[in-house]
PDB file of C-alpha atoms in Angstrom:
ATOM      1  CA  UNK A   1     -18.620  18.550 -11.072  1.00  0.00           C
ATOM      2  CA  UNK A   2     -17.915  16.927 -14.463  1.00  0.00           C
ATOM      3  CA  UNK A   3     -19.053  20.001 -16.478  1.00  0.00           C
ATOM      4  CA  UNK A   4     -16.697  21.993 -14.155  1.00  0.00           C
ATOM      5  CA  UNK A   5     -13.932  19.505 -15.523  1.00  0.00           C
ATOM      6  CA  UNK A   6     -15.292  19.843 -18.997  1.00  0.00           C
ATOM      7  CA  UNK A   7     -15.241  23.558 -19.168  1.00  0.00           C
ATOM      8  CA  UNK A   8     -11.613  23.382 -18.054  1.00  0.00           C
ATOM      9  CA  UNK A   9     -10.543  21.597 -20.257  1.00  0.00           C
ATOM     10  CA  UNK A  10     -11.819  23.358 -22.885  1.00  0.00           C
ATOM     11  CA  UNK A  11     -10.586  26.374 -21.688  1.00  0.00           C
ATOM     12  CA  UNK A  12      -6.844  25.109 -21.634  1.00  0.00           C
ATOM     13  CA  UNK A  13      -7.728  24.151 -25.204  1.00  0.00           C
ATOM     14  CA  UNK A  14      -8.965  27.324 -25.977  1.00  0.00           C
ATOM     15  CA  UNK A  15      -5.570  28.491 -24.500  1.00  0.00           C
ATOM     16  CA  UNK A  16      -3.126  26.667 -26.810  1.00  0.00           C
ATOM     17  CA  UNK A  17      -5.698  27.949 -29.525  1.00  0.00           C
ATOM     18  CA  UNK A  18      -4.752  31.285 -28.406  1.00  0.00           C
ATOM     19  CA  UNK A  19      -1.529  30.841 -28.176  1.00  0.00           C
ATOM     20  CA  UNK A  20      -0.451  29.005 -30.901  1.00  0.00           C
ATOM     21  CA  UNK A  21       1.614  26.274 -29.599  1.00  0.00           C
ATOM     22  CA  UNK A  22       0.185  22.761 -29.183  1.00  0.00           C
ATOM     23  CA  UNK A  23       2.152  20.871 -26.951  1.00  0.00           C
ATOM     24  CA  UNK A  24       1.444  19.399 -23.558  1.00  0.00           C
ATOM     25  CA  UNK A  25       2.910  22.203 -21.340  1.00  0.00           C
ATOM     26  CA  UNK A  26       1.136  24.915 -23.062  1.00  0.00           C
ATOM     27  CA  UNK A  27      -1.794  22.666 -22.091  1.00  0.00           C
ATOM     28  CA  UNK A  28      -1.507  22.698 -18.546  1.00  0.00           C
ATOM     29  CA  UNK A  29      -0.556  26.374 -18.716  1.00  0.00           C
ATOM     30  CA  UNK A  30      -3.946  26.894 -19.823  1.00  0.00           C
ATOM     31  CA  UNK A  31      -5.426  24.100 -17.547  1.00  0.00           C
ATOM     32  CA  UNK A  32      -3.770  26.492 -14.244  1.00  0.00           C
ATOM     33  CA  UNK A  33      -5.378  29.572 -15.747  1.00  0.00           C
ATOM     34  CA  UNK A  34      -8.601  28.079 -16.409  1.00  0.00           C
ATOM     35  CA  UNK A  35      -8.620  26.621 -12.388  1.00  0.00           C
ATOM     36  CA  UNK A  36      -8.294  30.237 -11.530  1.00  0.00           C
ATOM     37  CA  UNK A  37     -10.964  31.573 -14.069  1.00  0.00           C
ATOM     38  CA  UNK A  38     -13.546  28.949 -12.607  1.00  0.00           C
ATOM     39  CA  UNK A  39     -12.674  30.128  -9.115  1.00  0.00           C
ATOM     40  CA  UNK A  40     -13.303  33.926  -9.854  1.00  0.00           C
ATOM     41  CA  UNK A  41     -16.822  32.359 -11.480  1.00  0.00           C
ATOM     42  CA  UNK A  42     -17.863  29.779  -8.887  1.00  0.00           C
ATOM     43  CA  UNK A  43     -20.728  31.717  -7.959  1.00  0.00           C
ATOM     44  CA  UNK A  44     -22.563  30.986 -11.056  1.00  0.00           C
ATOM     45  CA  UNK A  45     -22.025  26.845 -10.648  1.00  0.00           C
ATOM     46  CA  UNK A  46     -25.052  25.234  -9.181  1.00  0.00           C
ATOM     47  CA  UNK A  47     -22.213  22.649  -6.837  1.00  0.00           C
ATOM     48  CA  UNK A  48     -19.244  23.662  -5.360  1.00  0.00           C
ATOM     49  CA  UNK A  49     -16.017  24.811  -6.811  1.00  0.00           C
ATOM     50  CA  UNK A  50     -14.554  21.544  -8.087  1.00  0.00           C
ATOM     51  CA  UNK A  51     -10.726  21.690  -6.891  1.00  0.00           C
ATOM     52  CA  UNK A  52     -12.525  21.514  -2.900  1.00  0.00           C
ATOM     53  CA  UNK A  53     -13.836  18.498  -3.783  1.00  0.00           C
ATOM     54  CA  UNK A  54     -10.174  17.094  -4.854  1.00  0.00           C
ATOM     55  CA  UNK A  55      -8.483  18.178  -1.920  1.00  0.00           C
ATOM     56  CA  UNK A  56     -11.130  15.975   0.128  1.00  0.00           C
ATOM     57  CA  UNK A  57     -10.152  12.995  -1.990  1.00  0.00           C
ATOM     58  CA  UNK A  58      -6.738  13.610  -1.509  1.00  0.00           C
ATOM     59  CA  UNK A  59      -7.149  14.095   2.036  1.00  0.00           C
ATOM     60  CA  UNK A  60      -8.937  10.973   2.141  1.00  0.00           C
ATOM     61  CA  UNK A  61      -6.639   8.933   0.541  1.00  0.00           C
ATOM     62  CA  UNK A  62      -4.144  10.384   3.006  1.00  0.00           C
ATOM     63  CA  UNK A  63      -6.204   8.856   6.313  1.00  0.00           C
ATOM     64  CA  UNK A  64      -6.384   5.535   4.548  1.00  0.00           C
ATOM     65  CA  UNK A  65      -3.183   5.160   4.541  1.00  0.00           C
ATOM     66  CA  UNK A  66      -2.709   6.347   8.045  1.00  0.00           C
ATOM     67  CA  UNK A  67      -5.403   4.462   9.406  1.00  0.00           C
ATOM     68  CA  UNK A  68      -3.678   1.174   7.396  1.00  0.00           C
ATOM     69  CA  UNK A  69      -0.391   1.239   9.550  1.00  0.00           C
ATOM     70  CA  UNK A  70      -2.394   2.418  12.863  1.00  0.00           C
ATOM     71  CA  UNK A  71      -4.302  -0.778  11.892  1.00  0.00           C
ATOM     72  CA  UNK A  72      -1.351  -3.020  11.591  1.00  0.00           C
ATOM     73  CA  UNK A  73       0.596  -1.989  14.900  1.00  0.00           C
ATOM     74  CA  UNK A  74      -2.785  -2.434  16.975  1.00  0.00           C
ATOM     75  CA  UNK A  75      -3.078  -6.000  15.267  1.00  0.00           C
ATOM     76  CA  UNK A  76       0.812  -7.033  16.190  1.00  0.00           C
ATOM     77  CA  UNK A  77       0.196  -6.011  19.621  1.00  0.00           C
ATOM     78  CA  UNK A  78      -2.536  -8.091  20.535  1.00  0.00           C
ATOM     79  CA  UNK A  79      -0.810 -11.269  18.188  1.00  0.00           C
ATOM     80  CA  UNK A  80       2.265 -10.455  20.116  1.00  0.00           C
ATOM     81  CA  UNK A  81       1.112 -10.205  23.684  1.00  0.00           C
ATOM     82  CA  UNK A  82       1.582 -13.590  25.716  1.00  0.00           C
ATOM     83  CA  UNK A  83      -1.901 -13.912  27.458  1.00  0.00           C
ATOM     84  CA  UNK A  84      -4.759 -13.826  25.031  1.00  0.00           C
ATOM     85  CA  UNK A  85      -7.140 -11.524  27.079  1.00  0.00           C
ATOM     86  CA  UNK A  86      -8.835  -9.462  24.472  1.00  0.00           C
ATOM     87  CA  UNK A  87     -12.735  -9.201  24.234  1.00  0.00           C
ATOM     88  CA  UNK A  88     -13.958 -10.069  20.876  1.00  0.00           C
ATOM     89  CA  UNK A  89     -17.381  -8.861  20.012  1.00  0.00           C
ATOM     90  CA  UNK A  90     -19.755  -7.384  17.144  1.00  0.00           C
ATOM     91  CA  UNK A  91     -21.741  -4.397  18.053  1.00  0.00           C
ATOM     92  CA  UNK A  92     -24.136  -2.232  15.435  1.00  0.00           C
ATOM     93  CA  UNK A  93     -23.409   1.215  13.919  1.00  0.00           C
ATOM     94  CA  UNK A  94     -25.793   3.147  12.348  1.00  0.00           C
ATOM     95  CA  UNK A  95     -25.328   5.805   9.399  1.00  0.00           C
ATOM     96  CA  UNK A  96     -26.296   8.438   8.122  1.00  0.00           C
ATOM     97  CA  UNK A  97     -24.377   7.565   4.395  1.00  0.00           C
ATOM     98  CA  UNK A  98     -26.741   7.047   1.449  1.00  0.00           C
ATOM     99  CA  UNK A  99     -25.157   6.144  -1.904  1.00  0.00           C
ATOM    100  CA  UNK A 100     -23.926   2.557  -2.324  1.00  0.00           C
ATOM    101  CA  UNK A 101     -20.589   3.661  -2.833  1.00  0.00           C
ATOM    102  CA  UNK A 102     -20.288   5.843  -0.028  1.00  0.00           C
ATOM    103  CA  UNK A 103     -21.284   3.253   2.539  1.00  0.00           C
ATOM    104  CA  UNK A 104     -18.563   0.771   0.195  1.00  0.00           C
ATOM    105  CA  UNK A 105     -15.893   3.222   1.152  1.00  0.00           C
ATOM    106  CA  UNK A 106     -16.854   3.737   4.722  1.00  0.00           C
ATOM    107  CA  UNK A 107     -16.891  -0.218   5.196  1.00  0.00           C
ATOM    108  CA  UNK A 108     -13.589  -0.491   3.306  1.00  0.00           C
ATOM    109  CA  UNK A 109     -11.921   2.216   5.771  1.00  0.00           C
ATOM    110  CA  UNK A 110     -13.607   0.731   9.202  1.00  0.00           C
ATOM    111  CA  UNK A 111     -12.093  -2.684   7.981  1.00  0.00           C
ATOM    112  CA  UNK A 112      -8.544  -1.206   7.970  1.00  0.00           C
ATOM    113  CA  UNK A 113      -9.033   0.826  11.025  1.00  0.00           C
ATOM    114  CA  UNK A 114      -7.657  -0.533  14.079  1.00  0.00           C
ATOM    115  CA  UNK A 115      -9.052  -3.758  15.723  1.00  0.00           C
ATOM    116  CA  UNK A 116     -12.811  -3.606  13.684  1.00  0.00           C
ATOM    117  CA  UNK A 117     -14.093  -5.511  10.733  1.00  0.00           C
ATOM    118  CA  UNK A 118     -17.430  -4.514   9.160  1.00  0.00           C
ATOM    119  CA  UNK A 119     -19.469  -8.179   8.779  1.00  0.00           C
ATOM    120  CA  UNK A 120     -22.688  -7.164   7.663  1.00  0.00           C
ATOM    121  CA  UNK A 121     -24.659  -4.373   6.105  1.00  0.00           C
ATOM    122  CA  UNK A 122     -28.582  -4.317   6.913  1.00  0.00           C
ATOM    123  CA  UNK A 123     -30.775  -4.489   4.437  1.00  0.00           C
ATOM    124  CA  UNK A 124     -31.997  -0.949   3.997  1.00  0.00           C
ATOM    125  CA  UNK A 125     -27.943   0.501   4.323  1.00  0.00           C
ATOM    126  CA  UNK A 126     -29.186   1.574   7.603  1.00  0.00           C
ATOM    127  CA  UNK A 127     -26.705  -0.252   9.902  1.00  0.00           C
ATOM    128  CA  UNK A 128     -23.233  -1.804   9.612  1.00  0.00           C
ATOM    129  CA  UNK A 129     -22.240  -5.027  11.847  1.00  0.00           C
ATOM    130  CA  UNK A 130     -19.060  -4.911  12.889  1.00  0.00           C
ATOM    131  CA  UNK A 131     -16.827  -7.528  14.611  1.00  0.00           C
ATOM    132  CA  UNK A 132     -14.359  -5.822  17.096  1.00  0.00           C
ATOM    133  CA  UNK A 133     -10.951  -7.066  18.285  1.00  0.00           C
ATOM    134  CA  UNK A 134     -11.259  -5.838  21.718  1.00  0.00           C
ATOM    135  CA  UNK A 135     -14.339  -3.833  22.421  1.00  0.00           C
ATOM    136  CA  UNK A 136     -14.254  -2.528  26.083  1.00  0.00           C
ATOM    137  CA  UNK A 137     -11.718  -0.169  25.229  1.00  0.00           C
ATOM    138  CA  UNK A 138     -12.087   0.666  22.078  1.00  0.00           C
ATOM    139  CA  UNK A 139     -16.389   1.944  22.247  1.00  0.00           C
ATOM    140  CA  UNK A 140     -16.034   5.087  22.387  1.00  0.00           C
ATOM    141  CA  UNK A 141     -12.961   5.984  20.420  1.00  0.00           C
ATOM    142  CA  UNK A 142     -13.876   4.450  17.615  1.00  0.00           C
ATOM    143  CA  UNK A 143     -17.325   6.098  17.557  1.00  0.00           C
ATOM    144  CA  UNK A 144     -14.800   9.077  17.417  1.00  0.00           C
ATOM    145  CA  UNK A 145     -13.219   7.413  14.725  1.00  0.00           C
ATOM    146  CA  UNK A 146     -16.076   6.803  12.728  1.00  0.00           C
ATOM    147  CA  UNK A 147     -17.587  10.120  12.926  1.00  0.00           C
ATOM    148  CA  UNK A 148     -14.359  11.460  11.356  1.00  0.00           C
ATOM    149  CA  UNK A 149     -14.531   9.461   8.468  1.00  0.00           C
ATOM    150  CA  UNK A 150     -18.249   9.658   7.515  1.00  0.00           C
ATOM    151  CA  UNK A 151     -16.876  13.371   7.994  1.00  0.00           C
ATOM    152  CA  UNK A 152     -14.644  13.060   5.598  1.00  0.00           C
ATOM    153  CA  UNK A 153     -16.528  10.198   3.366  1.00  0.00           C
ATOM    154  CA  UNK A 154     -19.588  13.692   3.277  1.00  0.00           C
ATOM    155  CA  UNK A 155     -16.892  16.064   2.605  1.00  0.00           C
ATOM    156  CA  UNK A 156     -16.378  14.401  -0.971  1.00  0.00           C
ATOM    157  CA  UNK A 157     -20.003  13.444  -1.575  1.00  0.00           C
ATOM    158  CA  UNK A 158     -21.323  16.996  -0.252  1.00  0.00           C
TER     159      UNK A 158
ATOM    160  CA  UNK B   1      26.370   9.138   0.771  1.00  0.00           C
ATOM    161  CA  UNK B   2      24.637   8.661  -2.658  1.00  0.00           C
ATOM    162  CA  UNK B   3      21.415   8.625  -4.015  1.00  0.00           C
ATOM    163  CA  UNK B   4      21.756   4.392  -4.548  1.00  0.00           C
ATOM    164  CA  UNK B   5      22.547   3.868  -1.196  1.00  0.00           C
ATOM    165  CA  UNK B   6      19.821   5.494   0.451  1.00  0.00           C
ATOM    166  CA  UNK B   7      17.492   3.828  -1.959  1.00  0.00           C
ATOM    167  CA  UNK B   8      19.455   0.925  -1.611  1.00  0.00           C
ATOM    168  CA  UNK B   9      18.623   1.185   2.582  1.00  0.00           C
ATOM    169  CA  UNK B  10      15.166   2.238   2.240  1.00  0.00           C
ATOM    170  CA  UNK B  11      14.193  -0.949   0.056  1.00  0.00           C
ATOM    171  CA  UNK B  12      15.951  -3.074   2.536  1.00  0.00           C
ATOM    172  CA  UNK B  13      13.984  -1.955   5.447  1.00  0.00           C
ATOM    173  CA  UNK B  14      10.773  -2.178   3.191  1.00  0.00           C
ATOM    174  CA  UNK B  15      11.577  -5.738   2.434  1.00  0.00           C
ATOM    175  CA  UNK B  16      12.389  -6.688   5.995  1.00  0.00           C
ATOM    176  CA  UNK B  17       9.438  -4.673   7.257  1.00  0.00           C
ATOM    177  CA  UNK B  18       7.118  -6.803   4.633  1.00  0.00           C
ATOM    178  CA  UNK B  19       7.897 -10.206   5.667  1.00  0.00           C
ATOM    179  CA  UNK B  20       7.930  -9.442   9.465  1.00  0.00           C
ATOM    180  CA  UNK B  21       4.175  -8.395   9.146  1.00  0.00           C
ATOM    181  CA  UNK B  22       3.593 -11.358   6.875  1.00  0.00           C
ATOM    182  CA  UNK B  23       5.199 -13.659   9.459  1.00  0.00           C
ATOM    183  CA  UNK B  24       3.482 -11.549  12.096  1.00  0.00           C
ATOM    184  CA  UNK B  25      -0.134 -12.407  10.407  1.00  0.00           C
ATOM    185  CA  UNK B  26       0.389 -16.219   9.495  1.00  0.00           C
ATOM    186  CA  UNK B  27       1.663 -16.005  13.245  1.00  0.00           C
ATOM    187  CA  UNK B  28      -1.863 -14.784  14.208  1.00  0.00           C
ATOM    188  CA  UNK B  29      -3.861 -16.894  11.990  1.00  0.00           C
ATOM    189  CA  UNK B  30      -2.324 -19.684  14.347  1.00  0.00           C
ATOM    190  CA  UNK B  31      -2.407 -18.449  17.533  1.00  0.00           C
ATOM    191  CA  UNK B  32      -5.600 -16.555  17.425  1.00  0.00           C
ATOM    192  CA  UNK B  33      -9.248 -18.238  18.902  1.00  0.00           C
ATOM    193  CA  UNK B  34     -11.562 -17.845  16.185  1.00  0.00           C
ATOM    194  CA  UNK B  35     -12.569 -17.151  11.992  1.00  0.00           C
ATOM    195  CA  UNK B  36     -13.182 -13.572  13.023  1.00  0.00           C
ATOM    196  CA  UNK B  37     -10.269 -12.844  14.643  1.00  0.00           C
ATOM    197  CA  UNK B  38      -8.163 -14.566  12.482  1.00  0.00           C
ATOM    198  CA  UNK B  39      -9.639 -12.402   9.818  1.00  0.00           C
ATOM    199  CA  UNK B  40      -8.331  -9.433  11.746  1.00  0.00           C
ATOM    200  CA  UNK B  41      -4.884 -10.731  11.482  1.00  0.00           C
ATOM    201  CA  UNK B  42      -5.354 -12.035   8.009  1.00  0.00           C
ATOM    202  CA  UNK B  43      -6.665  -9.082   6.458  1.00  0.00           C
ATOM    203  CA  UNK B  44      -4.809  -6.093   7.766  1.00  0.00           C
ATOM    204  CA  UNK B  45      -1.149  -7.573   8.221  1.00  0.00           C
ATOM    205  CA  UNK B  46      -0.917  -9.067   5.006  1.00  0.00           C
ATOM    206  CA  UNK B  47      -1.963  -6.613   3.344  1.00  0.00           C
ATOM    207  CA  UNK B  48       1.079  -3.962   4.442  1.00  0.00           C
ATOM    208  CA  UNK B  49       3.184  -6.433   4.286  1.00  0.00           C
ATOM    209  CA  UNK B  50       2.535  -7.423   0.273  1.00  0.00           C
ATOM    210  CA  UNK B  51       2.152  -3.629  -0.221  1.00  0.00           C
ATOM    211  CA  UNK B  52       5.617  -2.940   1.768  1.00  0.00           C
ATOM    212  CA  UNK B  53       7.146  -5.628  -0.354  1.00  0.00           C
ATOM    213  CA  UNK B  54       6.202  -4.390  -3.567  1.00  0.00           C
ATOM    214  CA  UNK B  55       6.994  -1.211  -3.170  1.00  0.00           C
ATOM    215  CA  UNK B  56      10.634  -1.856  -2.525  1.00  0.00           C
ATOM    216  CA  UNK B  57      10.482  -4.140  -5.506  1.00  0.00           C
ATOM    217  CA  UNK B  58       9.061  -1.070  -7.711  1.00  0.00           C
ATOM    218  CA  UNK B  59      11.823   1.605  -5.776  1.00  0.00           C
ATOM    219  CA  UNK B  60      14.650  -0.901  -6.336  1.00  0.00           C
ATOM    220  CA  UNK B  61      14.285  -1.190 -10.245  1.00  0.00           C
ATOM    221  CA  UNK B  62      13.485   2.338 -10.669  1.00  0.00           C
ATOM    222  CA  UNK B  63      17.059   3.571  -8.820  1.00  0.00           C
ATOM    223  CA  UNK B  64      19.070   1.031  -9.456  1.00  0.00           C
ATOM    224  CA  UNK B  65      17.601   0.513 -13.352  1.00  0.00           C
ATOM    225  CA  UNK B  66      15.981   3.551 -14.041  1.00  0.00           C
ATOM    226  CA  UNK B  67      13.217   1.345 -15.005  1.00  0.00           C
ATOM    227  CA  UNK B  68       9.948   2.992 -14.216  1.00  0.00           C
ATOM    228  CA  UNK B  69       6.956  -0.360 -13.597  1.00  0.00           C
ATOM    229  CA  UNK B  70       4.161   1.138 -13.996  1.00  0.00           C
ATOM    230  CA  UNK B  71       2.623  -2.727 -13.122  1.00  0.00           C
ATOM    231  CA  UNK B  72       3.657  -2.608  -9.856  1.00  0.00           C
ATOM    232  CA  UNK B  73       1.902   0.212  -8.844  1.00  0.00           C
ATOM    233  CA  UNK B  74      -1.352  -0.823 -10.155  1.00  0.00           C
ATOM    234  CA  UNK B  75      -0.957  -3.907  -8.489  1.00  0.00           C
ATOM    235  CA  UNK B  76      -0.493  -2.165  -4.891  1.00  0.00           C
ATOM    236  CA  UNK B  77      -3.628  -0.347  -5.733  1.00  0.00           C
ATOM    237  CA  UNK B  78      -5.445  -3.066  -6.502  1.00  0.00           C
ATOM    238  CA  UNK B  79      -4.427  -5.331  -3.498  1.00  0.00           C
ATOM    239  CA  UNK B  80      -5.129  -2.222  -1.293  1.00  0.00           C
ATOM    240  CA  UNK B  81      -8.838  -2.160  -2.564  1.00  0.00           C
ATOM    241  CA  UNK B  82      -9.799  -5.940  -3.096  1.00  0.00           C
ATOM    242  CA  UNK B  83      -7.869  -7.130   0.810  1.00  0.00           C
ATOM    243  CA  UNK B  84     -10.858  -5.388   3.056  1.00  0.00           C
ATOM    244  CA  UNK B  85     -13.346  -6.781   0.752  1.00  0.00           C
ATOM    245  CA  UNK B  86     -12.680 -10.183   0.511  1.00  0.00           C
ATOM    246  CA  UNK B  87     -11.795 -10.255   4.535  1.00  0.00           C
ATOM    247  CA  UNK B  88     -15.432  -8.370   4.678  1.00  0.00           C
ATOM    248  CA  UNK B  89     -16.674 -11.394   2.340  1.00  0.00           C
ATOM    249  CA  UNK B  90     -14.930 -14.372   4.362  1.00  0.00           C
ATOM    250  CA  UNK B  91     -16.398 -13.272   7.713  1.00  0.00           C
ATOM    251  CA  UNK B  92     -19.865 -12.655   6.348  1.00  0.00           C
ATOM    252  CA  UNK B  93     -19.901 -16.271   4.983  1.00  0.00           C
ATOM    253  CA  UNK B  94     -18.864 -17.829   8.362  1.00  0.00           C
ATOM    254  CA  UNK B  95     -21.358 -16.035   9.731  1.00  0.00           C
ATOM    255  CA  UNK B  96     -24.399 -16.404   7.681  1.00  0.00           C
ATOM    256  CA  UNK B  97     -23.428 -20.253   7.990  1.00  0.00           C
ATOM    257  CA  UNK B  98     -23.789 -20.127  11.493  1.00  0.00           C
ATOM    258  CA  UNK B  99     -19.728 -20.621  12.834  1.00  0.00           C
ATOM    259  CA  UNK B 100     -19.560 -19.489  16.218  1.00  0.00           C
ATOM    260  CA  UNK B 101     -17.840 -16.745  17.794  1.00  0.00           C
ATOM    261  CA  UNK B 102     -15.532 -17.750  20.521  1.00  0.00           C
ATOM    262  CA  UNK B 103     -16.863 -18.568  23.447  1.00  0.00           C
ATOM    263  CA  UNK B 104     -15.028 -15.065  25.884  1.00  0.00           C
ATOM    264  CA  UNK B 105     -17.099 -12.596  23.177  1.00  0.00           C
ATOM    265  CA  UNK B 106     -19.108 -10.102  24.815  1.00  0.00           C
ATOM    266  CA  UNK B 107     -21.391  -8.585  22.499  1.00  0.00           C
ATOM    267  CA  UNK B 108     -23.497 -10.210  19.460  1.00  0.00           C
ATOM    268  CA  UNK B 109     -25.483  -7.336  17.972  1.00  0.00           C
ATOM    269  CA  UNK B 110     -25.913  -9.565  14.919  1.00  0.00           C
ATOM    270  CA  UNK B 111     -27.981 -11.858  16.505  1.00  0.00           C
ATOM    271  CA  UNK B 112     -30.724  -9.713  17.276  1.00  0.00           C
ATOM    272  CA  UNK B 113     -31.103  -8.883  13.946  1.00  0.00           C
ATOM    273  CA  UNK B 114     -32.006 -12.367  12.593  1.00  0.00           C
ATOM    274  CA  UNK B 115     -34.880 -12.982  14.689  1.00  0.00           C
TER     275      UNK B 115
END
């Protein structure tokens, strides 16, 4: 992926080279045309085309923030409710994430999703412990919930 | 009606929505039974609320100043990364040194793991 960025970038500077104006717009003329020169020669890349792997970051980014205010109105609910009847609990989740980072992120997004809290990580990043606001309820959808973001979380690391 | 007073709305309602979920979550941190919990109130309210906050503080000088803080924004960032991790890191201590969950909790999956 980074010599797909590299190779762009040389390209757009290979562009203004061409074209014989060195400012930054002729730069990301050439950075546009170079996108589209890498996507007629993705074929000969050992990974993916590059840009797919952006749009999965941005998408992402996009659920975090989603999943942040989702987070937030389940919370006030249960804070504002009169009778405190919830059903605290901690229950174990394994996955299938490898990297260090990617099972970071995936604790980082279950914390802000709505009503969990990751508490531990085993110690061969086989299972995550996580504490959950009101668990009867809640099981099975957020299995649902998790399976879309280690979805997601494998879409960028792919 | 102009471009300042729609900005001018829109950071209002940011900055009313911001300290309703921070009085929402010190709200919690009372009421609420136990450390774990609380940490569910502490972590995720909070955090939209400082994040709702500053970001009518960064929309209010850019349209009303024209003065673009680029601080401000790095500062949302880097209270939206570091909030789940130190609520990850608070629970984990309380429960490596053995606080107890309250006493209505069904499930403790954690437990089996010590032994």
């Amino acid at each position: 992926m980074a010599f797909q960025i590299l190779l762009n970038v040389v390209l757009a500077l290979v562009w203004m080279f061409l074209s014989h104006s060195y400012n930054p717009s002729s730069f990301i003329v050439g950075y546009l045309l170079g996108i589209l020169l890498l996507l007629g020669f993705r074929k000969f890349f050992n990974s993916r085309f590059y840009m797919q792997r952006v749009w999965a970051v941005i998408k992402l980014f996009f659920l975090f923030i989603k999943e942040l205010i989702m987070a937030n109105i389940s919370v006030l609910k249960v804070i504002l409710k009169p009778k405190l009847d919830m059903k605290p609990g901690i229950f174990a989740l394994e996955t299938e994430l490898k990297n260090p980072w990617e099972i970071t992120l995936l604790a980082n997004l279950i914390t802000l999703t709505p009503g969990t809290l990751v508490i531990d990580v085993s110690d061969d990043n086989k299972v995550l412990y996580i504490h959950a606001m009101d668990i009867n309820d809640v099981q099975s959808d957020i299995d649902a919930i998790k399976n879309s973001f280690e979805k997601a979380i494998m879409e960028v690391s792919r | 009606m102009t471009e300042i007073e729609i900005s001018k709305i829109i950071v209002g309602l940011l900055v009313l929505l911001g300290a309703f979920l921070s009085a929402v979550s010190a709200f919690g941190i009372i009421r609420l039974p136990d450390v774990y919990t609380r940490n569910h109130a502490a972590s995720k309210s909070a955090t939209l609320g400082v994040i709702s906050v500053m970001l009518a503080a960064f929309i209010y000088f850019y349209a009303e100043h024209g003065h673009f803080n680029s601080r401000v924004i790095l500062g949302i960032l880097f209270v939206f990364f570091t909030a789940p991790v130190s609520g990850h890191l608070i629970s984990r201590a309380a429960y490596n040194s053995g606080v107890k969950l309250w006493d209505k909790s069904v499930r403790d999956d954690l437990k089996n793991k010590k032994k």
